[in-house]
PDB file of C-alpha atoms in Angstrom:
ATOM      1  CA  UNK A   1     -11.539 -16.483   8.516  1.00 88.00           C
ATOM      2  CA  UNK A   2      -9.072 -13.706   6.105  1.00 96.00           C
ATOM      3  CA  UNK A   3      -6.689 -11.507   6.952  1.00 97.00           C
ATOM      4  CA  UNK A   4      -6.049  -8.919   4.834  1.00 98.00           C
ATOM      5  CA  UNK A   5      -3.239  -6.797   5.573  1.00 98.00           C
ATOM      6  CA  UNK A   6      -1.448  -3.373   4.265  1.00 97.00           C
ATOM      7  CA  UNK A   7       1.503  -3.420   5.225  1.00 97.00           C
ATOM      8  CA  UNK A   8       3.680  -0.241   3.732  1.00 95.00           C
ATOM      9  CA  UNK A   9       5.089   1.250   2.115  1.00 97.00           C
ATOM     10  CA  UNK A  10       5.748   4.378   3.915  1.00 97.00           C
ATOM     11  CA  UNK A  11       4.081   7.456   1.918  1.00 97.00           C
ATOM     12  CA  UNK A  12       2.216   5.217  -0.635  1.00 96.00           C
ATOM     13  CA  UNK A  13      -1.197   6.703   0.982  1.00 96.00           C
ATOM     14  CA  UNK A  14      -1.995   4.308   3.275  1.00 94.00           C
ATOM     15  CA  UNK A  15      -3.807   7.120   5.450  1.00 94.00           C
ATOM     16  CA  UNK A  16      -5.963   7.636   1.833  1.00 96.00           C
ATOM     17  CA  UNK A  17      -6.579   3.821   1.685  1.00 96.00           C
ATOM     18  CA  UNK A  18      -7.700   2.980   4.837  1.00 95.00           C
ATOM     19  CA  UNK A  19      -9.955   6.686   4.895  1.00 95.00           C
ATOM     20  CA  UNK A  20     -10.911   5.332   2.118  1.00 96.00           C
ATOM     21  CA  UNK A  21     -12.044   1.811   2.972  1.00 96.00           C
ATOM     22  CA  UNK A  22     -14.007   3.353   6.281  1.00 95.00           C
ATOM     23  CA  UNK A  23     -16.130   5.466   4.247  1.00 94.00           C
ATOM     24  CA  UNK A  24     -16.789   2.241   3.114  1.00 96.00           C
ATOM     25  CA  UNK A  25     -18.163   0.743   5.806  1.00 93.00           C
ATOM     26  CA  UNK A  26     -21.313  -0.573   6.013  1.00 92.00           C
ATOM     27  CA  UNK A  27     -21.326  -1.596   2.544  1.00 91.00           C
ATOM     28  CA  UNK A  28     -18.383  -3.630   3.315  1.00 94.00           C
ATOM     29  CA  UNK A  29     -20.052  -5.434   6.629  1.00 93.00           C
ATOM     30  CA  UNK A  30     -23.067  -6.339   4.201  1.00 92.00           C
ATOM     31  CA  UNK A  31     -20.537  -8.710   2.819  1.00 92.00           C
ATOM     32  CA  UNK A  32     -18.817 -10.059   5.810  1.00 93.00           C
ATOM     33  CA  UNK A  33     -15.310  -7.711   5.344  1.00 95.00           C
ATOM     34  CA  UNK A  34     -14.831  -5.843   9.052  1.00 96.00           C
ATOM     35  CA  UNK A  35     -12.767  -2.707   8.534  1.00 96.00           C
ATOM     36  CA  UNK A  36     -11.844  -2.272  12.113  1.00 95.00           C
ATOM     37  CA  UNK A  37     -10.459   1.431  13.531  1.00 93.00           C
ATOM     38  CA  UNK A  38      -6.899   1.962  13.380  1.00 93.00           C
ATOM     39  CA  UNK A  39      -6.977   2.185  17.272  1.00 93.00           C
ATOM     40  CA  UNK A  40      -8.144  -1.082  18.144  1.00 93.00           C
ATOM     41  CA  UNK A  41      -5.207  -2.852  16.816  1.00 95.00           C
ATOM     42  CA  UNK A  42      -1.877  -0.934  16.555  1.00 93.00           C
ATOM     43  CA  UNK A  43      -1.147  -1.296  19.797  1.00 92.00           C
ATOM     44  CA  UNK A  44      -2.067  -4.523  20.435  1.00 93.00           C
ATOM     45  CA  UNK A  45      -0.512  -6.041  17.712  1.00 95.00           C
ATOM     46  CA  UNK A  46       2.922  -4.984  18.423  1.00 94.00           C
ATOM     47  CA  UNK A  47       2.596  -6.585  22.065  1.00 94.00           C
ATOM     48  CA  UNK A  48       0.897  -9.874  20.327  1.00 95.00           C
ATOM     49  CA  UNK A  49       3.752  -9.928  17.767  1.00 95.00           C
ATOM     50  CA  UNK A  50       6.699  -9.714  21.361  1.00 93.00           C
ATOM     51  CA  UNK A  51       4.317 -12.529  23.117  1.00 93.00           C
ATOM     52  CA  UNK A  52       4.448 -15.342  19.907  1.00 94.00           C
ATOM     53  CA  UNK A  53       8.415 -14.494  18.293  1.00 90.00           C
ATOM     54  CA  UNK A  54       9.281 -18.122  18.693  1.00 86.00           C
ATOM     55  CA  UNK A  55       5.982 -19.706  18.974  1.00 93.00           C
ATOM     56  CA  UNK A  56       2.464 -19.366  17.495  1.00 94.00           C
ATOM     57  CA  UNK A  57      -0.902 -18.237  18.798  1.00 95.00           C
ATOM     58  CA  UNK A  58      -3.511 -20.630  20.183  1.00 94.00           C
ATOM     59  CA  UNK A  59      -6.442 -20.631  18.296  1.00 94.00           C
ATOM     60  CA  UNK A  60      -8.280 -19.722  21.743  1.00 94.00           C
ATOM     61  CA  UNK A  61      -5.950 -16.660  22.309  1.00 93.00           C
ATOM     62  CA  UNK A  62      -6.164 -15.917  18.050  1.00 94.00           C
ATOM     63  CA  UNK A  63      -9.971 -15.794  18.399  1.00 92.00           C
ATOM     64  CA  UNK A  64      -9.974 -13.629  21.669  1.00 92.00           C
ATOM     65  CA  UNK A  65      -7.375 -10.659  19.385  1.00 94.00           C
ATOM     66  CA  UNK A  66     -10.253 -10.967  16.640  1.00 94.00           C
ATOM     67  CA  UNK A  67     -12.855 -10.654  18.178  1.00 93.00           C
ATOM     68  CA  UNK A  68     -11.207  -8.338  20.933  1.00 92.00           C
ATOM     69  CA  UNK A  69     -10.080  -5.874  17.612  1.00 94.00           C
ATOM     70  CA  UNK A  70     -13.374  -6.205  15.215  1.00 92.00           C
ATOM     71  CA  UNK A  71     -16.253  -6.538  17.975  1.00 87.00           C
ATOM     72  CA  UNK A  72     -17.848  -9.030  16.174  1.00 80.00           C
ATOM     73  CA  UNK A  73     -18.024 -13.062  16.802  1.00 71.00           C
ATOM     74  CA  UNK A  74     -17.712 -13.825  13.134  1.00 79.00           C
ATOM     75  CA  UNK A  75     -16.951 -11.914   9.690  1.00 89.00           C
ATOM     76  CA  UNK A  76     -15.283 -13.176   6.982  1.00 94.00           C
ATOM     77  CA  UNK A  77     -12.236 -10.969   5.903  1.00 96.00           C
ATOM     78  CA  UNK A  78     -10.720  -8.542   8.283  1.00 97.00           C
ATOM     79  CA  UNK A  79      -8.819  -5.788   6.741  1.00 97.00           C
ATOM     80  CA  UNK A  80      -6.179  -4.035   8.404  1.00 97.00           C
ATOM     81  CA  UNK A  81      -3.527  -1.392   7.607  1.00 96.00           C
ATOM     82  CA  UNK A  82      -0.586  -0.313   9.640  1.00 95.00           C
ATOM     83  CA  UNK A  83       3.054   0.560   7.569  1.00 94.00           C
ATOM     84  CA  UNK A  84       4.796   1.031  11.132  1.00 95.00           C
ATOM     85  CA  UNK A  85       4.382  -2.486  11.786  1.00 94.00           C
ATOM     86  CA  UNK A  86       7.800  -3.559  10.646  1.00 93.00           C
ATOM     87  CA  UNK A  87       9.650  -0.365  11.349  1.00 93.00           C
ATOM     88  CA  UNK A  88       9.039   3.117  12.280  1.00 94.00           C
ATOM     89  CA  UNK A  89      10.150   5.448   9.534  1.00 94.00           C
ATOM     90  CA  UNK A  90      13.164   7.180  10.513  1.00 93.00           C
ATOM     91  CA  UNK A  91      14.239   2.457  10.055  1.00 94.00           C
ATOM     92  CA  UNK A  92      13.491   2.254   7.125  1.00 96.00           C
ATOM     93  CA  UNK A  93      17.074   1.652   5.771  1.00 95.00           C
ATOM     94  CA  UNK A  94      18.052  -0.135   9.274  1.00 89.00           C
ATOM     95  CA  UNK A  95      21.394  -1.842   8.581  1.00 90.00           C
ATOM     96  CA  UNK A  96      21.429  -0.461   5.081  1.00 93.00           C
ATOM     97  CA  UNK A  97      19.028  -2.883   3.527  1.00 94.00           C
ATOM     98  CA  UNK A  98      15.489  -1.587   2.300  1.00 96.00           C
ATOM     99  CA  UNK A  99      12.916  -2.561   5.052  1.00 96.00           C
ATOM    100  CA  UNK A 100      15.703  -4.528   6.952  1.00 92.00           C
ATOM    101  CA  UNK A 101      13.518  -5.240   9.603  1.00 89.00           C
ATOM    102  CA  UNK A 102      10.198  -6.184   7.802  1.00 92.00           C
ATOM    103  CA  UNK A 103      11.186 -10.627   7.581  1.00 90.00           C
ATOM    104  CA  UNK A 104      10.952 -11.279  11.191  1.00 92.00           C
ATOM    105  CA  UNK A 105       8.785  -9.069  12.041  1.00 95.00           C
ATOM    106  CA  UNK A 106       6.889 -10.132   9.617  1.00 97.00           C
ATOM    107  CA  UNK A 107       7.114 -14.066  10.723  1.00 96.00           C
ATOM    108  CA  UNK A 108       6.266 -12.512  14.082  1.00 96.00           C
ATOM    109  CA  UNK A 109       2.107 -11.493  12.982  1.00 97.00           C
ATOM    110  CA  UNK A 110       1.778 -14.673  10.884  1.00 97.00           C
ATOM    111  CA  UNK A 111       2.300 -16.083  14.485  1.00 97.00           C
ATOM    112  CA  UNK A 112      -0.761 -13.919  15.561  1.00 97.00           C
ATOM    113  CA  UNK A 113      -2.777 -15.180  12.607  1.00 97.00           C
ATOM    114  CA  UNK A 114      -1.418 -18.681  12.584  1.00 97.00           C
ATOM    115  CA  UNK A 115      -4.795 -20.349  11.967  1.00 95.00           C
ATOM    116  CA  UNK A 116      -6.759 -18.112   9.608  1.00 96.00           C
ATOM    117  CA  UNK A 117      -5.490 -17.111   6.249  1.00 97.00           C
ATOM    118  CA  UNK A 118      -3.637 -13.739   5.325  1.00 98.00           C
ATOM    119  CA  UNK A 119      -2.968 -11.309   2.750  1.00 98.00           C
ATOM    120  CA  UNK A 120      -0.598  -8.773   2.477  1.00 98.00           C
ATOM    121  CA  UNK A 121      -0.494  -5.231   0.137  1.00 98.00           C
ATOM    122  CA  UNK A 122       1.988  -3.192  -1.027  1.00 98.00           C
ATOM    123  CA  UNK A 123       2.746   0.086  -2.255  1.00 98.00           C
ATOM    124  CA  UNK A 124       5.870   0.282  -3.948  1.00 98.00           C
ATOM    125  CA  UNK A 125       7.576   3.938  -5.088  1.00 98.00           C
ATOM    126  CA  UNK A 126      10.386   4.975  -7.210  1.00 98.00           C
ATOM    127  CA  UNK A 127      12.994   5.895  -4.740  1.00 98.00           C
ATOM    128  CA  UNK A 128      14.165   9.068  -6.414  1.00 97.00           C
ATOM    129  CA  UNK A 129      11.052  10.576  -4.829  1.00 97.00           C
ATOM    130  CA  UNK A 130      10.315   7.627  -2.148  1.00 97.00           C
ATOM    131  CA  UNK A 131      13.792   8.673   0.200  1.00 97.00           C
ATOM    132  CA  UNK A 132      13.336  12.390  -0.620  1.00 96.00           C
ATOM    133  CA  UNK A 133      10.016  12.252   0.443  1.00 95.00           C
ATOM    134  CA  UNK A 134      10.856  10.207   3.320  1.00 95.00           C
ATOM    135  CA  UNK A 135      13.664  12.353   4.974  1.00 94.00           C
ATOM    136  CA  UNK A 136      12.423  14.937   7.134  1.00 81.00           C
ATOM    137  CA  UNK A 137      15.213  17.125   7.188  1.00 88.00           C
ATOM    138  CA  UNK A 138      17.851  17.327   4.351  1.00 89.00           C
ATOM    139  CA  UNK A 139      20.023  18.215   7.626  1.00 91.00           C
ATOM    140  CA  UNK A 140      19.325  14.177   8.833  1.00 93.00           C
ATOM    141  CA  UNK A 141      19.680  12.405   5.189  1.00 95.00           C
ATOM    142  CA  UNK A 142      23.415  11.143   6.369  1.00 94.00           C
ATOM    143  CA  UNK A 143      22.199   9.286   9.043  1.00 93.00           C
ATOM    144  CA  UNK A 144      18.392   8.372   7.344  1.00 95.00           C
ATOM    145  CA  UNK A 145      20.210   6.500   4.948  1.00 95.00           C
ATOM    146  CA  UNK A 146      23.061   4.791   6.373  1.00 94.00           C
ATOM    147  CA  UNK A 147      25.618   3.071   4.312  1.00 93.00           C
ATOM    148  CA  UNK A 148      22.384   1.639   2.139  1.00 96.00           C
ATOM    149  CA  UNK A 149      24.294   1.919  -1.848  1.00 96.00           C
ATOM    150  CA  UNK A 150      21.289   3.753  -2.975  1.00 97.00           C
ATOM    151  CA  UNK A 151      21.959   1.673  -7.331  1.00 94.00           C
ATOM    152  CA  UNK A 152      21.110  -1.210  -5.030  1.00 95.00           C
ATOM    153  CA  UNK A 153      17.640  -0.383  -3.499  1.00 97.00           C
ATOM    154  CA  UNK A 154      15.539  -3.007  -5.182  1.00 98.00           C
ATOM    155  CA  UNK A 155      12.088  -3.089  -3.990  1.00 98.00           C
ATOM    156  CA  UNK A 156      12.177  -6.421  -5.574  1.00 98.00           C
ATOM    157  CA  UNK A 157      14.574  -7.257  -2.984  1.00 97.00           C
ATOM    158  CA  UNK A 158      11.411  -6.758  -0.356  1.00 97.00           C
ATOM    159  CA  UNK A 159       9.125  -8.182  -1.559  1.00 98.00           C
ATOM    160  CA  UNK A 160      11.091 -11.895  -1.834  1.00 97.00           C
ATOM    161  CA  UNK A 161      12.095 -11.507   1.584  1.00 96.00           C
ATOM    162  CA  UNK A 162       8.236 -11.073   2.646  1.00 97.00           C
ATOM    163  CA  UNK A 163       7.560 -13.911   0.160  1.00 97.00           C
ATOM    164  CA  UNK A 164      10.419 -16.172   2.282  1.00 97.00           C
ATOM    165  CA  UNK A 165       9.299 -14.438   5.526  1.00 96.00           C
ATOM    166  CA  UNK A 166       5.731 -15.622   4.856  1.00 97.00           C
ATOM    167  CA  UNK A 167       5.348 -18.501   2.413  1.00 97.00           C
ATOM    168  CA  UNK A 168       1.600 -18.889   2.649  1.00 97.00           C
ATOM    169  CA  UNK A 169       0.535 -15.865   2.515  1.00 98.00           C
ATOM    170  CA  UNK A 170       0.124 -14.130  -0.914  1.00 98.00           C
ATOM    171  CA  UNK A 171       1.118 -10.749  -1.665  1.00 98.00           C
ATOM    172  CA  UNK A 172      -0.707  -7.796  -4.241  1.00 98.00           C
ATOM    173  CA  UNK A 173       1.798  -5.280  -4.906  1.00 98.00           C
ATOM    174  CA  UNK A 174       0.730  -1.672  -6.504  1.00 98.00           C
ATOM    175  CA  UNK A 175       2.596   0.620  -7.936  1.00 98.00           C
ATOM    176  CA  UNK A 176       2.428   4.240  -6.149  1.00 98.00           C
ATOM    177  CA  UNK A 177       2.802   6.237  -9.661  1.00 97.00           C
ATOM    178  CA  UNK A 178      -0.421   4.557 -10.748  1.00 97.00           C
ATOM    179  CA  UNK A 179      -2.502   4.735  -7.658  1.00 98.00           C
ATOM    180  CA  UNK A 180      -4.471   7.898  -9.888  1.00 97.00           C
ATOM    181  CA  UNK A 181      -6.122   4.937 -12.053  1.00 96.00           C
ATOM    182  CA  UNK A 182      -5.607   2.163  -9.980  1.00 96.00           C
ATOM    183  CA  UNK A 183      -7.060   3.434  -6.524  1.00 96.00           C
ATOM    184  CA  UNK A 184     -10.422   1.452  -6.800  1.00 94.00           C
ATOM    185  CA  UNK A 185      -8.760  -1.851  -8.010  1.00 94.00           C
ATOM    186  CA  UNK A 186      -6.468  -1.473  -4.684  1.00 96.00           C
ATOM    187  CA  UNK A 187      -9.118  -0.490  -2.718  1.00 97.00           C
ATOM    188  CA  UNK A 188     -11.404  -3.402  -3.833  1.00 95.00           C
ATOM    189  CA  UNK A 189      -7.873  -5.631  -3.378  1.00 96.00           C
ATOM    190  CA  UNK A 190      -7.571  -4.743  -0.107  1.00 97.00           C
ATOM    191  CA  UNK A 191     -10.960  -5.458   0.976  1.00 97.00           C
ATOM    192  CA  UNK A 192     -12.114  -8.390  -0.829  1.00 95.00           C
ATOM    193  CA  UNK A 193     -15.161  -7.201  -3.161  1.00 93.00           C
ATOM    194  CA  UNK A 194     -15.643  -8.228  -7.018  1.00 85.00           C
ATOM    195  CA  UNK A 195     -15.556  -5.919  -9.719  1.00 82.00           C
ATOM    196  CA  UNK A 196     -19.510  -4.898  -9.664  1.00 74.00           C
ATOM    197  CA  UNK A 197     -19.669  -3.588  -6.110  1.00 82.00           C
ATOM    198  CA  UNK A 198     -20.139  -0.199  -5.914  1.00 84.00           C
ATOM    199  CA  UNK A 199     -17.382   1.752  -3.813  1.00 91.00           C
ATOM    200  CA  UNK A 200     -17.048   4.906  -2.785  1.00 94.00           C
ATOM    201  CA  UNK A 201     -13.601   6.788  -2.740  1.00 95.00           C
ATOM    202  CA  UNK A 202     -11.966   5.593  -6.259  1.00 94.00           C
ATOM    203  CA  UNK A 203     -11.427   8.683  -7.262  1.00 96.00           C
ATOM    204  CA  UNK A 204      -9.422   9.823  -3.705  1.00 96.00           C
ATOM    205  CA  UNK A 205      -5.946   9.885  -5.488  1.00 97.00           C
ATOM    206  CA  UNK A 206      -6.567  11.119  -9.240  1.00 97.00           C
ATOM    207  CA  UNK A 207      -8.723  14.318  -7.272  1.00 97.00           C
ATOM    208  CA  UNK A 208      -5.213  15.850  -5.824  1.00 96.00           C
ATOM    209  CA  UNK A 209      -3.196  15.545  -9.404  1.00 97.00           C
ATOM    210  CA  UNK A 210      -6.293  17.041 -11.753  1.00 97.00           C
ATOM    211  CA  UNK A 211      -7.955  20.022 -11.873  1.00 97.00           C
ATOM    212  CA  UNK A 212     -11.242  20.806 -10.355  1.00 96.00           C
ATOM    213  CA  UNK A 213     -13.035  21.622 -13.644  1.00 97.00           C
ATOM    214  CA  UNK A 214     -11.566  18.230 -14.941  1.00 97.00           C
ATOM    215  CA  UNK A 215     -12.732  16.383 -11.767  1.00 97.00           C
ATOM    216  CA  UNK A 216     -16.140  17.906 -12.079  1.00 97.00           C
ATOM    217  CA  UNK A 217     -16.328  16.994 -15.966  1.00 97.00           C
ATOM    218  CA  UNK A 218     -14.846  13.089 -15.197  1.00 97.00           C
ATOM    219  CA  UNK A 219     -17.886  12.571 -12.468  1.00 96.00           C
ATOM    220  CA  UNK A 220     -20.303  13.636 -14.862  1.00 96.00           C
ATOM    221  CA  UNK A 221     -19.005  11.733 -18.160  1.00 96.00           C
ATOM    222  CA  UNK A 222     -18.648   8.762 -15.595  1.00 94.00           C
ATOM    223  CA  UNK A 223     -22.501   9.262 -14.290  1.00 92.00           C
ATOM    224  CA  UNK A 224     -23.525   9.028 -18.653  1.00 94.00           C
ATOM    225  CA  UNK A 225     -21.349   7.175 -20.024  1.00 92.00           C
ATOM    226  CA  UNK A 226     -20.885   4.069 -17.138  1.00 88.00           C
ATOM    227  CA  UNK A 227     -17.818   2.214 -18.188  1.00 88.00           C
ATOM    228  CA  UNK A 228     -18.763  -1.377 -18.925  1.00 86.00           C
ATOM    229  CA  UNK A 229     -15.491  -2.894 -17.518  1.00 86.00           C
ATOM    230  CA  UNK A 230     -12.221  -1.598 -15.384  1.00 85.00           C
ATOM    231  CA  UNK A 231     -10.210  -1.649 -18.400  1.00 87.00           C
ATOM    232  CA  UNK A 232     -12.392   0.771 -19.948  1.00 91.00           C
ATOM    233  CA  UNK A 233     -13.114   2.919 -16.592  1.00 91.00           C
ATOM    234  CA  UNK A 234      -9.006   2.943 -17.112  1.00 92.00           C
ATOM    235  CA  UNK A 235      -9.284   4.497 -20.472  1.00 94.00           C
ATOM    236  CA  UNK A 236     -11.406   7.288 -19.489  1.00 96.00           C
ATOM    237  CA  UNK A 237      -9.512   8.361 -16.484  1.00 96.00           C
ATOM    238  CA  UNK A 238      -6.307   8.699 -18.492  1.00 96.00           C
ATOM    239  CA  UNK A 239      -7.749  10.901 -20.976  1.00 97.00           C
ATOM    240  CA  UNK A 240      -9.327  13.092 -18.795  1.00 97.00           C
ATOM    241  CA  UNK A 241      -6.141  13.075 -16.245  1.00 96.00           C
ATOM    242  CA  UNK A 242      -4.086  13.589 -19.948  1.00 96.00           C
ATOM    243  CA  UNK A 243      -6.024  16.956 -20.800  1.00 96.00           C
ATOM    244  CA  UNK A 244      -7.044  18.358 -16.932  1.00 97.00           C
ATOM    245  CA  UNK A 245      -3.576  17.266 -14.803  1.00 96.00           C
ATOM    246  CA  UNK A 246      -2.497  19.699 -12.491  1.00 96.00           C
ATOM    247  CA  UNK A 247       1.172  20.198 -13.749  1.00 93.00           C
ATOM    248  CA  UNK A 248       1.602  22.222 -10.379  1.00 90.00           C
ATOM    249  CA  UNK A 249       0.745  18.930  -8.160  1.00 91.00           C
ATOM    250  CA  UNK A 250       3.184  16.416  -9.262  1.00 90.00           C
ATOM    251  CA  UNK A 251       5.824  18.884  -9.270  1.00 87.00           C
ATOM    252  CA  UNK A 252       8.346  17.185  -6.767  1.00 85.00           C
ATOM    253  CA  UNK A 253      11.360  19.100  -5.946  1.00 85.00           C
ATOM    254  CA  UNK A 254      14.535  17.015  -5.098  1.00 90.00           C
ATOM    255  CA  UNK A 255      16.834  18.912  -2.553  1.00 89.00           C
ATOM    256  CA  UNK A 256      19.132  16.300  -0.878  1.00 95.00           C
ATOM    257  CA  UNK A 257      23.260  16.077  -0.109  1.00 93.00           C
ATOM    258  CA  UNK A 258      24.596  14.763  -3.045  1.00 93.00           C
ATOM    259  CA  UNK A 259      21.567  14.059  -5.336  1.00 96.00           C
ATOM    260  CA  UNK A 260      22.046  15.582  -8.842  1.00 95.00           C
ATOM    261  CA  UNK A 261      19.852  14.881 -12.781  1.00 95.00           C
ATOM    262  CA  UNK A 262      22.138  12.210 -13.395  1.00 96.00           C
ATOM    263  CA  UNK A 263      21.232   9.462  -9.347  1.00 97.00           C
ATOM    264  CA  UNK A 264      17.341  10.486 -10.388  1.00 96.00           C
ATOM    265  CA  UNK A 265      17.525   9.143 -13.487  1.00 97.00           C
ATOM    266  CA  UNK A 266      19.272   6.455 -12.392  1.00 97.00           C
ATOM    267  CA  UNK A 267      17.481   4.864  -9.465  1.00 98.00           C
ATOM    268  CA  UNK A 268      13.931   5.927 -12.030  1.00 97.00           C
ATOM    269  CA  UNK A 269      15.146   3.798 -14.279  1.00 98.00           C
ATOM    270  CA  UNK A 270      16.199   0.963 -11.942  1.00 98.00           C
ATOM    271  CA  UNK A 271      12.784   1.408 -10.504  1.00 98.00           C
ATOM    272  CA  UNK A 272      11.096   0.980 -13.691  1.00 98.00           C
ATOM    273  CA  UNK A 273      13.279  -2.332 -14.878  1.00 98.00           C
ATOM    274  CA  UNK A 274      12.620  -3.061 -11.308  1.00 98.00           C
ATOM    275  CA  UNK A 275       8.584  -4.113 -11.539  1.00 98.00           C
ATOM    276  CA  UNK A 276       9.273  -5.851 -14.208  1.00 97.00           C
ATOM    277  CA  UNK A 277      11.057  -7.957 -11.850  1.00 98.00           C
ATOM    278  CA  UNK A 278       8.422  -8.557  -9.293  1.00 98.00           C
ATOM    279  CA  UNK A 279       5.847  -9.310 -11.511  1.00 97.00           C
ATOM    280  CA  UNK A 280       7.548 -12.410 -11.688  1.00 97.00           C
ATOM    281  CA  UNK A 281       7.934 -13.243  -7.728  1.00 98.00           C
ATOM    282  CA  UNK A 282       6.100 -16.396  -6.958  1.00 97.00           C
ATOM    283  CA  UNK A 283       2.956 -15.885  -5.158  1.00 97.00           C
ATOM    284  CA  UNK A 284       3.112 -12.072  -6.163  1.00 98.00           C
ATOM    285  CA  UNK A 285       0.254 -10.643  -7.968  1.00 97.00           C
ATOM    286  CA  UNK A 286       1.056  -6.905  -9.418  1.00 98.00           C
ATOM    287  CA  UNK A 287      -1.896  -4.512 -10.292  1.00 96.00           C
ATOM    288  CA  UNK A 288      -1.521  -3.518 -13.707  1.00 92.00           C
ATOM    289  CA  UNK A 289      -1.894   0.366 -14.371  1.00 88.00           C
TER     290      UNK A 289
END
C-alpha cells in the first residue's frame, strides 16, 4: 500500500488538483489507485492523529482506517490532499516560522499509517504573492505575519523540516509559478501514473491564464500533432502561452502595509534562489518546468 498525500502549501491550487484527479477516478481505479472524496478523511484523520501522537497505529487499526477511507478491502495506492492538516491558513506563520507546526503534525500523520509506504507532495509559491493571497484583509496583516522576518522566509527550511519529521517519506515539490506547464505531471506524480496513461485536466491551470481563442487552437494542435514526450509537450504549451497569454489574468495587485517594490523584488529574488536549494535536499524530487 502506498499513501500519496498532498499536504500543501495553501494557495497552490490544492482544490483544483483534487478536482482534476477525481475527474479521472474511473481511469485511476483501473490502475489500482483510489482517490477518495475529501469528506471521507478530513474529519477522521485529525482525530486519529491526536490519538497516535506518541505511538503508532497497530496494523489492524491502520487497515480499518484505510478501508473506511477507501470503502475497499484492497488497493495499491490511496491519494489524498488536505492543506489544513498541518495548520489552518491563519497559523501559517505560527511562532514566526513558515509552517512552524508542520514538523510534529506530520509525525502524527506518519503514525496513522506506519505500515504503509508514504510520499508527500508540496507546492511552493513566491512569498511576494503567497503572503498577499493568504492575508484575508490588509487590516489583519500585522496579526497574520506576527514576528516573522520577511527576509528570512525560505521554503527550503520548511521542506527540510518535513524531511526531518518523516525521513523515510520522499517528497515531491512543484512551484506554483510553473503549474501552467507542469500541471499534467503534477497530477501524474501524485497519482503514481506513468507518462503514457491518458489523463484529463492537464490543461486546467493553463486555461485560467490563456485567452479562449488560444486554448481552442492549442487543443486542436495537440490533437493533430500529438507530442512524443513530456518535454515536447511543454515546449508546445510554452509557445502557445507566450502568444495567447491573458495579461489581465496574471496581473497581481499587492496592497499590504509597508510593502513596496523593493521588498517584492527582494522576496522574489530570494525565492528563485531558494528553489535551487530545494532541488539539492536529499529525498526531494523537484518537478522542473
